[in-house]
Short mmCIF file of C-alpha atoms in Angstrom, two decimals:
data_model
loop_
_atom_site.label_atom_id
_atom_site.label_comp_id
_atom_site.label_asym_id
_atom_site.label_seq_id
_atom_site.Cartn_x
_atom_site.Cartn_y
_atom_site.Cartn_z
CA MET A 1 -0.41 176.51 101.58
CA ASN A 2 1.89 178.29 103.52
CA ALA A 3 5.54 179.20 102.60
CA ALA A 4 7.66 175.85 102.02
CA MET A 5 7.78 173.79 104.87
CA LYS A 6 11.58 171.73 105.00
CA ILE A 7 12.81 169.10 106.69
CA THR A 8 16.53 169.15 106.55
CA ALA A 9 17.73 166.23 108.28
CA LEU A 10 16.53 163.43 110.34
CA LEU A 11 19.11 161.47 112.69
CA VAL A 12 18.49 158.29 115.07
CA LEU A 13 20.88 158.04 117.78
CA LYS A 14 21.42 155.95 120.56
CA ALA A 15 21.21 158.55 123.57
CA ALA A 16 23.74 156.84 125.99
CA PRO A 17 23.72 158.35 129.63
CA GLU A 18 24.78 161.75 130.33
CA THR A 19 28.63 161.04 130.05
CA THR A 20 29.39 159.66 126.35
CA ASP A 21 28.58 161.03 123.10
CA PRO A 22 25.45 159.65 121.74
CA VAL A 23 26.15 156.93 118.72
CA ILE A 24 24.60 158.17 115.43
CA LEU A 25 22.65 155.09 113.96
CA ALA A 26 21.12 156.51 110.87
CA ASN A 27 21.25 159.99 109.01
CA ALA A 28 19.31 161.56 106.15
CA SER A 29 19.68 164.92 105.13
CA ASP A 30 18.48 166.90 101.99
CA VAL A 31 21.26 169.57 101.47
CA SER A 32 20.14 170.00 97.95
CA HIS A 33 19.46 173.80 98.43
CA PHE A 34 22.99 174.43 99.93
CA GLY A 35 25.57 175.24 97.42
CA TYR A 36 27.98 172.23 96.52
CA PHE A 37 30.74 173.64 98.36
CA GLN A 38 28.72 173.93 101.50
CA ARG A 39 27.37 170.60 101.41
CA SER A 40 29.67 168.76 103.76
CA SER A 41 29.90 171.29 106.09
CA VAL A 42 26.13 171.46 106.77
CA LYS A 43 26.79 167.56 106.99
CA GLU A 44 29.02 167.92 109.95
CA PHE A 45 27.12 171.13 111.24
CA VAL A 46 23.80 168.38 111.63
CA VAL A 47 25.89 165.75 112.78
CA PHE A 48 27.52 168.15 115.96
CA VAL A 49 24.30 169.48 116.43
CA GLY A 50 22.10 166.44 116.48
CA ARG A 51 24.77 165.09 118.94
CA THR A 52 24.66 167.95 120.98
CA VAL A 53 21.14 168.15 121.53
CA ALA A 54 20.43 164.41 122.02
CA SER A 55 22.86 164.27 124.65
CA ARG A 56 20.90 166.91 126.37
CA THR A 57 17.53 165.02 126.04
CA PRO A 58 16.60 163.33 128.60
CA PRO A 59 14.98 160.10 128.23
CA SER A 60 11.26 159.93 127.70
CA GLN A 61 11.30 163.32 126.55
CA ARG A 62 10.63 165.71 124.24
CA GLN A 63 12.57 168.80 123.40
CA SER A 64 12.63 171.75 120.91
CA VAL A 65 15.55 173.95 120.48
CA GLN A 66 16.05 176.81 118.37
CA HIS A 67 19.44 177.09 116.36
CA GLU A 68 20.09 179.56 113.83
CA GLU A 69 17.26 179.59 111.09
CA TYR A 70 16.62 175.62 112.18
CA LYS A 71 14.39 174.33 114.79
CA VAL A 72 15.66 171.10 115.89
CA HIS A 73 13.30 168.79 117.62
CA ALA A 74 14.57 165.79 119.33
CA TYR A 75 12.32 162.92 121.29
CA ASN A 76 14.32 160.39 123.29
CA ARG A 77 12.73 157.19 124.14
CA ASN A 78 14.18 154.77 126.32
CA GLY A 79 17.87 155.93 125.16
CA LEU A 80 16.65 155.41 121.43
CA CYS A 81 16.65 159.40 120.28
CA ALA A 82 15.31 160.69 117.10
CA VAL A 83 16.50 164.63 116.29
CA GLY A 84 14.94 166.50 113.25
CA PHE A 85 15.99 169.55 111.71
CA MET A 86 12.92 171.64 110.23
CA ASP A 87 12.52 175.09 109.51
CA ASP A 88 10.10 177.30 111.31
CA HIS A 89 7.31 176.73 109.60
CA TYR A 90 7.43 173.34 110.05
CA PRO A 91 4.58 172.69 112.81
CA VAL A 92 5.77 171.37 115.87
CA ARG A 93 3.06 168.88 116.57
CA SER A 94 3.62 167.03 113.29
CA ALA A 95 7.36 167.20 114.00
CA PHE A 96 7.30 165.23 117.03
CA SER A 97 4.44 163.01 115.73
CA LEU A 98 6.96 162.18 112.62
CA LEU A 99 9.67 161.50 114.77
CA ASN A 100 7.39 159.04 116.76
CA GLN A 101 6.62 157.28 113.63
CA VAL A 102 10.61 157.16 112.96
CA ILE A 103 11.25 155.73 116.27
CA ASP A 104 8.62 152.91 115.90
CA GLU A 105 9.73 151.86 112.37
CA TYR A 106 13.35 151.81 113.31
CA GLN A 107 12.47 149.62 116.34
CA LYS A 108 10.89 147.37 114.09
CA SER A 109 13.13 146.92 111.48
CA PHE A 110 16.36 146.54 113.95
CA GLY A 111 14.84 145.54 117.07
CA GLU A 112 17.09 146.08 119.76
CA THR A 113 20.51 145.55 117.78
CA TRP A 114 21.13 149.33 118.44
CA ARG A 115 21.86 149.05 121.92
CA SER A 116 25.18 147.61 121.23
CA ALA A 117 26.54 150.09 118.57
CA LYS A 118 29.61 151.50 119.73
CA GLU A 119 30.54 153.61 116.69
CA ASP A 120 28.61 155.59 113.99
CA SER A 121 26.97 153.41 111.81
CA ALA A 122 27.55 154.27 108.21
CA GLN A 123 25.42 152.46 106.01
CA PRO A 124 22.34 154.62 105.04
CA TRP A 125 18.78 153.25 106.03
CA PRO A 126 16.36 153.70 103.11
CA TYR A 127 13.26 154.24 105.10
CA LEU A 128 14.72 157.50 106.56
CA ALA A 129 15.85 158.96 103.16
CA ASP A 130 12.04 158.08 102.11
CA ALA A 131 11.04 159.35 105.21
CA LEU A 132 12.74 162.58 104.60
CA THR A 133 11.13 163.13 101.03
CA LYS A 134 7.47 162.05 101.85
CA PHE A 135 7.34 164.32 105.10
CA GLN A 136 8.30 167.39 103.42
CA ASP A 137 4.57 168.36 103.57
CA PRO A 138 3.75 168.02 107.37
CA ALA A 139 0.41 166.87 106.59
CA GLU A 140 1.66 163.40 105.63
CA ALA A 141 3.49 162.70 108.89
CA ASP A 142 0.64 164.21 111.04
CA LYS A 143 -2.94 162.68 110.53
CA LEU A 144 -4.33 165.22 112.58
CA LEU A 145 -3.20 167.69 109.98
CA LYS A 146 -4.13 165.70 106.98
CA ILE A 147 -7.51 165.38 108.58
CA GLN A 148 -8.01 169.16 109.45
CA ARG A 149 -6.86 170.08 105.71
CA GLU A 150 -9.46 167.70 104.06
CA LEU A 151 -12.01 169.00 106.54
CA ASP A 152 -11.15 172.74 105.46
CA GLU A 153 -11.66 171.72 101.72
CA THR A 154 -15.36 169.75 102.57
CA LYS A 155 -16.24 172.77 103.81
CA ILE A 156 -15.13 175.22 101.16
CA ILE A 157 -17.06 172.77 98.84
CA ILE A 158 -19.99 172.52 101.14
CA HIS A 159 -20.10 176.47 101.06
CA LYS A 160 -20.08 176.60 97.33
CA THR A 161 -22.83 173.90 97.08
CA ILE A 162 -24.79 176.15 99.75
CA ASP A 163 -24.47 179.11 97.27
CA SER A 164 -25.28 177.18 94.27
CA VAL A 165 -28.64 175.88 96.35
CA LEU A 166 -29.57 179.56 96.96
CA ALA A 167 -29.24 180.46 93.01
CA ARG A 168 -31.35 177.50 92.48
CA GLY A 169 -33.72 178.57 95.09
CA GLU A 170 -34.11 182.02 93.61
CA LYS A 171 -34.65 180.75 89.74
CA LEU A 172 -37.01 178.44 91.28
CA ASP A 173 -39.12 181.41 92.82
CA SER A 174 -38.96 183.42 89.56
CA LEU A 175 -40.56 179.83 87.61
CA VAL A 176 -42.76 179.72 90.28
CA GLU A 177 -44.17 183.47 89.59
CA LYS A 178 -44.07 182.97 85.69
CA SER A 179 -46.17 179.63 85.97
CA SER A 180 -48.50 181.59 87.81
CA ASP A 181 -48.70 184.28 85.60
CA LEU A 182 -49.28 181.63 82.70
CA SER A 183 -52.06 179.98 84.35
CA MET A 184 -54.05 183.27 84.91
CA ALA A 185 -53.56 184.14 81.41
CA SER A 186 -54.95 180.47 80.19
CA GLN A 187 -57.61 181.08 82.15
CA MET A 188 -58.47 184.45 80.53
CA PHE A 189 -58.12 182.87 77.24
CA TYR A 190 -60.22 180.09 77.81
CA LYS A 191 -63.12 182.45 79.26
CA GLN A 192 -62.67 184.71 76.31
CA ALA A 193 -63.01 181.57 74.13
CA LYS A 194 -66.05 180.67 75.86
CA LYS A 195 -67.31 183.99 75.70
CA THR A 196 -67.49 184.49 71.78
CA ASN A 197 -68.62 180.94 71.08
CA SER A 198 -71.82 181.53 73.53
CA CYS A 199 -73.25 184.71 71.44
CA CYS A 200 -72.66 183.50 67.45
CA THR A 201 -76.48 183.35 67.00
CA ILE A 202 -76.56 185.97 64.33
CA LEU A 203 -74.27 185.54 61.47
CA MET B 1 -8.37 201.14 198.62
CA GLN B 2 -10.58 203.21 196.15
CA ALA B 3 -13.40 202.85 198.71
CA ARG B 4 -11.35 203.99 201.38
CA HIS B 5 -10.10 207.06 199.54
CA GLY B 6 -14.07 207.92 199.30
CA GLN B 7 -14.53 208.04 203.00
CA SER B 8 -11.73 210.32 204.78
CA SER B 9 -10.55 213.57 203.35
CA TYR B 10 -6.96 212.76 204.03
CA ARG B 11 -4.88 209.53 204.62
CA ASP B 12 -1.89 208.78 205.91
CA ARG B 13 -0.13 206.67 202.77
CA THR B 14 3.01 207.19 204.05
CA ASP B 15 3.35 203.31 204.60
CA GLU B 16 2.14 202.72 200.97
CA PHE B 17 4.89 205.23 199.49
CA PHE B 18 7.45 203.30 201.68
CA GLY B 19 6.04 200.12 200.32
CA VAL B 20 6.46 201.72 196.65
CA VAL B 21 9.79 202.99 197.43
CA GLU B 22 11.03 199.55 198.49
CA SER B 23 9.16 197.82 195.52
CA ARG B 24 11.12 200.12 193.07
CA ARG B 25 14.00 199.61 194.39
CA ARG B 26 13.50 195.91 194.72
CA SER B 27 12.20 195.34 191.32
CA ILE B 28 15.26 196.29 189.65
CA ALA B 29 17.19 193.76 191.24
CA PRO B 30 14.97 190.93 191.52
CA ALA B 31 13.33 191.26 187.92
CA ALA B 32 16.28 189.14 186.61
CA GLU B 33 15.44 186.36 189.10
CA ASN B 34 11.55 186.40 189.06
CA ASN B 35 11.61 184.86 185.96
CA VAL B 36 10.71 181.58 187.48
CA PRO B 37 6.91 181.81 188.28
CA HIS B 38 7.81 179.94 191.69
CA GLY B 39 10.68 182.05 192.91
CA GLY B 40 8.72 183.34 195.67
CA GLY B 41 9.72 180.19 197.65
CA GLY B 42 12.55 181.52 199.55
CA GLY B 43 10.97 184.79 199.88
CA ARG B 44 7.98 184.48 202.53
CA ARG B 45 9.18 187.03 205.03
CA GLU B 46 9.58 189.49 202.10
CA ASP B 47 5.75 189.01 201.26
CA PRO B 48 4.72 192.18 200.81
CA ARG B 49 7.67 193.77 199.17
CA SER B 50 7.88 190.39 197.06
CA ALA B 51 4.07 190.68 196.15
CA ALA B 52 4.75 194.25 195.01
CA ALA B 53 7.86 193.06 193.21
CA ASN B 54 5.79 190.03 191.81
CA GLN B 55 3.02 192.82 190.94
CA SER B 56 5.23 195.08 189.10
CA GLU B 57 6.78 191.94 187.59
CA PHE B 58 3.34 190.75 186.41
CA SER B 59 2.50 194.16 185.16
CA LYS B 60 5.89 194.61 183.24
CA ARG B 61 5.27 191.04 181.62
CA ALA B 62 1.70 192.18 180.72
CA SER B 63 3.01 195.30 179.15
CA LEU B 64 5.70 193.52 177.42
CA ILE B 65 3.11 191.27 176.18
CA GLY B 66 0.86 193.85 175.56
CA LEU B 67 3.79 195.60 173.06
CA ALA B 68 4.49 192.44 171.31
CA ILE B 69 0.82 192.00 170.41
CA HIS B 70 0.75 195.63 169.10
CA GLN B 71 3.62 194.73 166.93
CA THR B 72 1.96 191.96 165.69
CA SER B 73 -1.13 193.55 164.93
CA GLN B 74 0.93 196.11 162.95
CA LYS B 75 2.81 193.30 160.87
CA LEU B 76 -0.56 192.02 159.97
CA SER B 77 -2.06 194.85 158.82
CA LYS B 78 0.83 195.14 156.46
CA LEU B 79 0.50 191.89 155.29
CA ALA B 80 -3.51 192.71 154.87
CA GLN B 81 -2.04 195.36 152.45
CA LEU B 82 0.20 193.50 150.69
CA ALA B 83 -2.53 190.71 150.14
CA LYS B 84 -5.14 192.99 148.98
CA ARG B 85 -2.78 194.49 146.39
CA SER B 86 -3.88 192.11 143.78
CA SER B 87 -2.09 192.78 140.40
CA VAL B 88 -1.05 190.14 138.08
CA PHE B 89 2.47 190.91 137.62
CA ASP B 90 3.67 192.49 140.77
CA ASP B 91 3.31 189.35 143.13
CA PRO B 92 4.95 189.93 146.33
CA THR B 93 4.37 186.12 147.11
CA ARG B 94 7.72 185.80 149.20
CA GLU B 95 7.42 188.72 151.06
CA ILE B 96 3.92 187.71 151.75
CA GLN B 97 5.21 184.44 153.08
CA GLU B 98 7.82 185.68 155.12
CA LEU B 99 5.83 187.78 157.00
CA THR B 100 3.09 184.94 157.46
CA VAL B 101 5.61 182.81 159.30
CA VAL B 102 6.95 185.56 161.29
CA ILE B 103 3.67 186.57 162.45
CA LYS B 104 2.76 183.00 163.06
CA GLN B 105 5.75 182.43 165.42
CA GLU B 106 4.87 185.65 166.84
CA ILE B 107 1.53 184.69 167.57
CA SER B 108 2.57 181.38 169.04
CA GLY B 109 5.10 183.06 171.42
CA LEU B 110 2.56 185.54 172.42
CA ASN B 111 0.61 182.40 173.32
CA GLY B 112 3.15 180.91 175.37
CA ALA B 113 4.12 184.24 177.28
CA LEU B 114 0.20 184.92 178.10
CA LEU B 115 -0.33 181.14 179.43
CA ASP B 116 3.23 181.93 181.34
CA LEU B 117 1.68 185.06 182.55
CA GLN B 118 -1.43 183.19 183.73
CA ALA B 119 0.57 180.64 185.37
CA VAL B 120 2.48 183.56 187.34
CA ARG B 121 -0.35 185.30 188.35
CA ASN B 122 -2.06 182.11 189.52
CA SER B 123 1.16 180.96 191.61
CA HIS B 124 1.38 184.42 193.19
CA ASN B 125 -2.15 184.29 194.07
CA ASP B 126 -1.54 181.02 195.89
CA GLU B 127 1.79 182.31 197.77
CA SER B 128 1.22 185.82 198.78
CA ASN B 129 -1.61 187.49 200.02
CA ILE B 130 -3.01 190.23 197.32
CA SER B 131 -5.99 192.03 197.99
CA ARG B 132 -9.14 191.16 196.05
CA ASP B 133 -8.57 194.28 193.91
CA THR B 134 -4.89 192.91 192.65
CA THR B 135 -6.62 189.91 192.01
CA THR B 136 -9.33 191.03 189.74
CA HIS B 137 -7.08 193.70 188.12
CA SER B 138 -4.56 191.02 187.42
CA ALA B 139 -7.44 188.88 185.81
CA THR B 140 -8.80 191.75 183.98
CA VAL B 141 -5.40 192.16 182.54
CA VAL B 142 -4.95 188.62 181.38
CA ASP B 143 -8.33 188.25 179.87
CA ASP B 144 -7.89 191.48 178.23
CA LEU B 145 -4.58 190.40 176.54
CA LYS B 146 -5.88 187.12 175.72
CA ASN B 147 -9.07 188.78 173.97
CA ARG B 148 -6.52 190.94 172.06
CA LEU B 149 -4.50 188.18 171.06
CA MET B 150 -7.54 186.62 169.83
CA ASP B 151 -8.67 189.57 168.08
CA THR B 152 -5.35 189.21 166.40
CA THR B 153 -5.16 185.71 165.55
CA LYS B 154 -8.67 185.94 163.75
CA GLU B 155 -7.47 188.79 161.85
CA PHE B 156 -4.86 186.56 160.93
CA LYS B 157 -6.99 184.06 159.55
CA ASP B 158 -9.11 186.48 157.58
CA VAL B 159 -5.89 188.05 155.68
CA LEU B 160 -4.94 184.35 155.02
CA THR B 161 -8.47 183.85 153.33
CA LEU B 162 -8.08 187.04 151.52
CA ARG B 163 -4.87 186.21 150.46
CA THR B 164 -5.78 182.86 149.08
CA GLU B 165 -9.35 184.20 147.18
CA ASN B 166 -6.83 186.74 145.64
CA MET B 167 -4.38 184.20 144.39
CA LYS B 168 -7.51 182.09 142.53
CA ILE B 169 -8.53 185.65 140.88
CA GLN B 170 -5.12 186.15 139.94
CA GLU B 171 -4.81 182.51 138.64
CA ASP B 172 -8.10 182.81 136.53
CA ARG B 173 -6.83 186.26 134.92
CA MET B 174 -3.40 184.50 134.05
CA LYS B 175 -5.42 181.85 132.48
CA LYS B 176 -7.58 184.58 130.62
CA PHE B 177 -4.98 186.31 129.19
CA SER B 178 -2.73 183.69 128.04
CA LYS B 179 -5.52 181.15 126.56
CA ILE B 180 -3.47 180.29 123.18
CA SER B 181 -0.40 179.60 125.09
CA SER B 182 -1.94 177.22 127.44
CA LYS B 183 1.55 176.61 128.96
CA GLU B 184 1.14 179.32 131.43
CA SER B 185 -1.63 177.60 133.45
CA ALA B 186 1.03 174.52 133.87
CA ASN B 187 3.41 177.03 135.46
CA PRO B 188 1.85 178.24 138.37
CA PHE B 189 1.23 174.61 139.27
CA VAL B 190 5.07 174.00 138.41
CA ARG B 191 5.76 176.63 140.27
CA GLN B 192 3.91 175.83 143.38
CA ARG B 193 5.13 172.41 143.37
CA PRO B 194 8.53 173.13 144.97
CA LEU B 195 7.15 175.25 147.41
CA ALA B 196 4.49 172.20 148.39
CA SER B 197 7.47 169.57 148.41
CA LYS B 198 9.74 171.84 150.74
CA PRO B 199 9.37 170.78 154.38
CA SER B 200 7.24 173.54 155.36
CA PRO B 201 4.88 173.43 158.20
CA SER B 202 4.79 176.99 158.58
CA GLN B 203 3.06 177.55 155.25
CA PRO B 204 -0.63 177.75 155.92
CA ALA B 205 -3.95 178.07 153.82
CA PRO B 206 -2.26 178.61 150.56
CA LEU B 207 -0.68 174.93 151.04
CA PRO B 208 -3.50 172.64 150.60
CA TRP B 209 -4.92 174.63 147.23
CA ALA B 210 -1.60 174.27 145.87
CA ASN B 211 -1.31 170.59 146.51
CA GLY B 212 -4.48 169.81 145.13
CA SER B 213 -4.00 171.33 142.05
CA SER B 214 -0.23 170.04 141.33
CA SER B 215 -1.63 166.49 142.55
CA SER B 216 -4.05 167.05 139.17
CA SER B 217 -1.40 168.05 136.72
CA SER B 218 1.15 165.55 137.76
CA GLN B 219 -1.86 162.96 136.90
CA ILE B 220 -2.09 164.45 133.24
CA VAL B 221 1.76 163.90 132.78
CA PRO B 222 2.57 160.29 133.41
CA SER B 223 -0.86 159.35 131.80
CA ARG B 224 0.71 160.26 128.31
CA GLN B 225 4.04 158.67 128.98
CA GLY B 226 2.55 155.03 129.30
CA GLU B 227 3.08 152.69 131.65
CA ALA B 228 6.75 151.62 131.91
CA GLU B 229 7.93 155.07 131.13
CA SER B 230 6.07 156.49 134.16
CA SER B 231 8.33 154.93 136.84
CA PRO B 232 11.82 156.62 135.18
CA LEU B 233 10.07 160.06 134.60
CA LEU B 234 8.76 159.98 138.50
CA GLN B 235 12.64 159.33 139.34
CA GLN B 236 14.22 162.16 137.69
CA SER B 237 15.09 165.00 139.53
CA GLN B 238 12.35 167.60 139.99
CA GLN B 239 14.35 170.58 138.27
CA GLN B 240 14.27 168.68 134.94
CA GLN B 241 10.81 167.82 135.52
CA GLN B 242 9.55 171.43 136.18
CA HIS B 243 11.63 172.14 132.82
CA MET B 244 10.21 169.32 130.94
CA VAL B 245 6.41 169.36 132.25
CA PRO B 246 5.28 172.72 130.27
CA LEU B 247 6.78 171.30 126.90
CA GLN B 248 5.09 167.92 127.59
CA ASP B 249 1.95 169.79 128.22
CA THR B 250 2.74 171.91 125.31
CA TYR B 251 2.70 169.25 123.02
CA MET B 252 -0.41 167.44 124.66
CA GLN B 253 -2.10 170.49 124.69
CA SER B 254 -1.36 171.60 121.33
CA ARG B 255 -2.69 167.60 120.24
CA ALA B 256 -6.12 168.34 121.93
CA GLU B 257 -6.26 172.03 120.70
CA ALA B 258 -5.90 170.05 116.88
CA LEU B 259 -8.67 167.56 117.94
CA HIS B 260 -10.88 170.00 119.18
CA ASN B 261 -10.60 171.85 116.26
CA VAL B 262 -11.24 168.63 114.17
CA GLU B 263 -14.26 167.96 116.35
CA SER B 264 -15.80 171.14 115.91
CA THR B 265 -15.13 171.56 112.28
CA ILE B 266 -16.96 168.38 111.83
CA HIS B 267 -19.88 169.86 113.69
CA GLU B 268 -20.32 172.56 111.81
CA LEU B 269 -19.97 170.47 108.57
CA GLY B 270 -22.96 168.53 110.40
CA ASN B 271 -24.70 172.04 110.77
CA ILE B 272 -24.34 173.22 107.28
CA PHE B 273 -25.33 169.98 105.89
CA THR B 274 -28.59 170.21 108.21
CA GLN B 275 -29.11 173.61 106.77
CA LEU B 276 -28.40 172.54 102.90
CA ALA B 277 -31.14 169.81 103.83
CA THR B 278 -33.76 172.20 105.29
CA MET B 279 -33.36 174.58 101.90
CA VAL B 280 -33.72 171.86 99.25
CA SER B 281 -36.82 170.48 100.98
CA GLN B 282 -38.14 174.07 101.21
CA GLN B 283 -37.51 174.30 97.26
CA GLY B 284 -38.98 170.91 96.67
CA GLU B 285 -42.19 172.78 97.69
CA ILE B 286 -41.91 175.41 95.31
CA ALA B 287 -41.12 173.12 92.56
CA ILE B 288 -44.43 171.15 93.15
CA ARG B 289 -46.25 174.20 93.03
CA ILE B 290 -44.83 175.25 89.76
CA ASP B 291 -46.01 171.80 88.64
CA GLN B 292 -49.16 172.44 89.64
CA ASN B 293 -49.73 175.68 88.12
CA MET B 294 -48.29 174.42 84.75
CA GLU B 295 -50.82 171.64 84.87
CA ASP B 296 -53.57 174.36 85.55
CA THR B 297 -52.36 176.43 82.56
CA LEU B 298 -52.45 172.99 80.36
CA ALA B 299 -55.90 172.33 81.36
CA ASN B 300 -57.30 175.88 80.66
CA VAL B 301 -55.53 176.02 77.35
CA GLU B 302 -57.16 172.73 76.11
CA GLY B 303 -60.51 174.05 77.17
CA ALA B 304 -59.94 177.12 75.26
CA GLN B 305 -58.86 175.06 72.17
CA SER B 306 -61.73 173.08 72.21
CA GLN B 307 -63.97 175.90 72.59
CA LEU B 308 -62.52 177.80 69.20
CA ALA B 309 -62.47 174.55 67.75
CA ARG B 310 -66.27 174.67 68.29
CA TYR B 311 -66.65 178.05 67.13
CA LEU B 312 -64.85 177.54 64.37
CA ASN B 313 -67.30 174.51 63.12
CA SER B 314 -70.44 176.72 64.14
CA ILE B 315 -68.47 179.53 62.11
CA SER B 316 -67.87 177.22 59.23
CA SER B 317 -71.25 175.77 59.32
CA ASN B 318 -73.01 178.80 59.44
CA ARG B 319 -71.37 180.07 56.46
CA TRP B 320 -73.23 177.42 54.47
CA LEU B 321 -76.54 178.68 56.21
CA MET B 322 -75.70 182.18 55.14
CA ILE B 323 -75.12 181.12 51.85
CA LYS B 324 -78.61 179.65 51.58
CA ILE B 325 -80.21 182.52 53.09
CA PHE B 326 -78.73 185.00 50.68
CA PHE B 327 -79.66 182.93 47.55
CA VAL B 328 -82.95 183.07 49.16
CA LEU B 329 -82.76 186.78 49.43
CA ILE B 330 -81.35 187.27 45.86
CA ALA B 331 -84.32 184.87 44.72
CA PHE B 332 -86.78 186.98 46.53
CA LEU B 333 -84.71 190.45 44.84
CA MET B 334 -85.23 188.95 41.40
CA VAL B 335 -88.93 188.33 41.85
CA PHE B 336 -89.39 191.86 42.95
CA LEU B 337 -87.60 193.16 40.20
CA PHE B 338 -89.55 191.25 37.83
CA PHE B 339 -92.67 192.34 39.14
CA VAL B 340 -91.40 196.04 38.92
CA ALA B 341 -90.23 196.19 35.50
#
């Protein structure tokens, strides 16, 4: 569809009140498109910017910040904050619905244990990594986008159908003309035959 | 006094002249202490002079009030000009509001001064024996000032209504221009909310209008956040709220827009399906006509075939007859040849 829309990283943080730094609870990043030597620095950058943005997002608020060539979207819900690093093409709405899903999933799987976390958790969360790969295509995250896309495809198919129906109409019109000509001709034929038959007395 | 003027050609007005001189001399001195309307209690013996002083005092105050009214009406005309300037970008809201406040204060001050003046006049009427003409004159003056003040107040009200209308027009225009990024429409609400929340009793007509619209937009925001989160939302500082609300609205509005798009697409698809059904039914009719034509043709051709078959039969049967006739003819020819030869 459009130019490639990428998610670079997804983070889940515990956003403490303004004074302390947010604590990272889960981290998944896709740095495959950076060179090998840049990968660690990119990861650091992701961690740092994620912490800053999460600390600045008030609870129950959504926020989008433009940082260099990334858009960082953050959603804070009652202290649990999800941060996503997307490029500029990624639609904002899908980003936020993705963050919603991530937070819901996290709360489902970890319950309230995250509230006691004091330092960055090092264990990876497989769901986040899966989400990162799955949601590279924003249609997956955003049902609305998916529906809209399918509707557009259906519309194209419908238009093609209408075109074929119009062509069929044209062919039927030509057929009806030909059949009426044929019926005229056969009628003449019958009359001629009858005429020939009537006057055969001599010879 | 004017009647007496008309009756005689000359008049000894020396007394009057002296009275005027005295009153002039006195009006400079007691002007400071005559501010209290009941200050004529100790000056009974100086009645004529105090009456004159009071009269001049009255006229001075009347002239002051008139001057103030004039200044107020000038400011009002400036305000009217500012309010009429209805451009989208150069909005002199602040000046207009300041001017409105100032004018309102002046009008209320003038009202008070006018009431004082009237009280003064009444007290003077009661205390000193002023002539009937002076009474009517002062009454006329007071009435005139009151009328002028009323006119000014009316003009003020008109200007305020004009201002509200212009603001509404600007609102509509801003909404029209920024229809895509409908965040714009949230901003005037957001901007006016701090105005509404400040303790400003001097804010006239624009306030209730702004209050109504801001309350409707504040209802939209909590409804999204859900039950438990609406209370911490309300407890936030208003500054943050103002910054966040446009973003929330943007998110919500983008979702609403997407839903609208989906709905309209589905609607269009329904339309297209209906058209498709119509076209196909029409073509069905055409197909039926073709079918009938073919059946007619078939019937004709079969009839023609039977005719030809009969003809063939008759032709072939005729041949036998022809041979027989031929033989008969040849027989007759033979007979004729035999007879001749």
